[in-house]
GROMACS .gro file of C-alpha atoms in nm:
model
   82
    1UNK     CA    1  23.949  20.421  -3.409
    2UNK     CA    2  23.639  20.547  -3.518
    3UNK     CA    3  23.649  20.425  -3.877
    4UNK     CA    4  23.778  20.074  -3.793
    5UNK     CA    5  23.546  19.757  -3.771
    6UNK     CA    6  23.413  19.652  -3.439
    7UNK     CA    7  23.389  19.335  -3.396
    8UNK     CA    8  23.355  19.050  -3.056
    9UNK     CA    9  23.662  18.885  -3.031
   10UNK     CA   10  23.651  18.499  -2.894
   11UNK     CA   11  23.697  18.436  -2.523
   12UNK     CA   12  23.767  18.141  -2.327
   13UNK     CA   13  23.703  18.140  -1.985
   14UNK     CA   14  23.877  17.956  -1.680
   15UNK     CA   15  23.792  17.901  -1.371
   16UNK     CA   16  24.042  17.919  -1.097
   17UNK     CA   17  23.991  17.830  -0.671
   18UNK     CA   18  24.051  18.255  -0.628
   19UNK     CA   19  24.036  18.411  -0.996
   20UNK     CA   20  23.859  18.384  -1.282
   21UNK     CA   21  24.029  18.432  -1.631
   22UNK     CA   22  23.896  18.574  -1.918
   23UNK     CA   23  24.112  18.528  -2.251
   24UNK     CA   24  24.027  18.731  -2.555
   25UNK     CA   25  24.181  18.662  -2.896
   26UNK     CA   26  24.268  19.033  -2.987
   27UNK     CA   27  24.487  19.033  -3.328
   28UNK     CA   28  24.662  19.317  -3.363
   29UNK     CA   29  24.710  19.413  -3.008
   30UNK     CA   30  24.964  19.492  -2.897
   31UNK     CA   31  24.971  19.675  -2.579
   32UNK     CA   32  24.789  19.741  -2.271
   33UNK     CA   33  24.790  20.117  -2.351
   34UNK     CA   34  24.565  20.033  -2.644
   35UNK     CA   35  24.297  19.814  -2.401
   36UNK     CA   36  23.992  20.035  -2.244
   37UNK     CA   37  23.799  19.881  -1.910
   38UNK     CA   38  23.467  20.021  -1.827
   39UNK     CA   39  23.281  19.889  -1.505
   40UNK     CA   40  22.885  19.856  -1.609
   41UNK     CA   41  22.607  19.791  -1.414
   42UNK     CA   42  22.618  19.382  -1.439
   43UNK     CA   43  22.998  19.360  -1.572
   44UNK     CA   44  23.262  19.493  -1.815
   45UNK     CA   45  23.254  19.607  -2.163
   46UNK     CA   46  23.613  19.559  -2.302
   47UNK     CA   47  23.754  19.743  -2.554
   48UNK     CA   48  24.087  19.696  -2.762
   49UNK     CA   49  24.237  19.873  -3.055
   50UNK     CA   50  24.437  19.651  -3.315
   51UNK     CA   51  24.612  19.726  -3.607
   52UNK     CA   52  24.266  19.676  -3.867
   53UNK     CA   53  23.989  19.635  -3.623
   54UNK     CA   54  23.830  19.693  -3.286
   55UNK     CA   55  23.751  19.441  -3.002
   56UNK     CA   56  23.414  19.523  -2.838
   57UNK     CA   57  23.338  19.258  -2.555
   58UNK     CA   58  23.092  19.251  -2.303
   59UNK     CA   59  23.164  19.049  -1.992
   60UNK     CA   60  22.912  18.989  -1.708
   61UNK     CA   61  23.125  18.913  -1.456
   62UNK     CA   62  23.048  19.142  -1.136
   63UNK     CA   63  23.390  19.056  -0.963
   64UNK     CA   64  23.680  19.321  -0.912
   65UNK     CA   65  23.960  19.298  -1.180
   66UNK     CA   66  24.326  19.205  -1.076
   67UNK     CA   67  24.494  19.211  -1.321
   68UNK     CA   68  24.516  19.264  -1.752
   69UNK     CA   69  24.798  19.205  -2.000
   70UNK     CA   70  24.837  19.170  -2.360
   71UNK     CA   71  25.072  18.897  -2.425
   72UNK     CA   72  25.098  18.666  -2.845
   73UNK     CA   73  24.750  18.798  -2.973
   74UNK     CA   74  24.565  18.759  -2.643
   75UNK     CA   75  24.425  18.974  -2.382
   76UNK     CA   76  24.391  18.822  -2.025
   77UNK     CA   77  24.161  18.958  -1.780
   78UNK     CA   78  24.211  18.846  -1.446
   79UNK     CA   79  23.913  18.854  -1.199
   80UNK     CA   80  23.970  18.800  -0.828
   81UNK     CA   81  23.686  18.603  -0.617
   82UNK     CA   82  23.579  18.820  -0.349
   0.00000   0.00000   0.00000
């Protein structure tokens, strides 16, 4: 992991009456075992391991995660309102 690239990947966002949805284009992802969450002081930093590179995101979003899955080159982080 160490000696791959880091890179941001892309994220869309939606906006949903009780969740918020964060969508990262991860290549080379391929399962949630290979996707690391840490809570920060004003968010999330996102990290996830593909096949040639590594996904470092930073999301301020201060909002308790639901839910995450890996699913055709995407992650999805799901944020509930509170």
């Amino acid at each position: 992991m160490s000696k791959l690239p880091r890179i941001e990947a892309k994220a869309d966002v939606r906006r949903f009456s009780d969740k918020v949805v964060y969508e990262l284009r991860t290549h080379g992802v391929e399962n949630v075992n290979d996707v690391f969450i840490s809570k920060l002081e004003n968010g999330y930093e996102i990290k996830a391991i593909g096949k040639s590179k590594v996904y470092v995101n930073s999301l301020p979003v201060n909002l308790p995660i639901k839910q995450y899955s890996v699913k055709d080159n995407k992650l999805s982080v799901e944020f509930g309102l509170q």
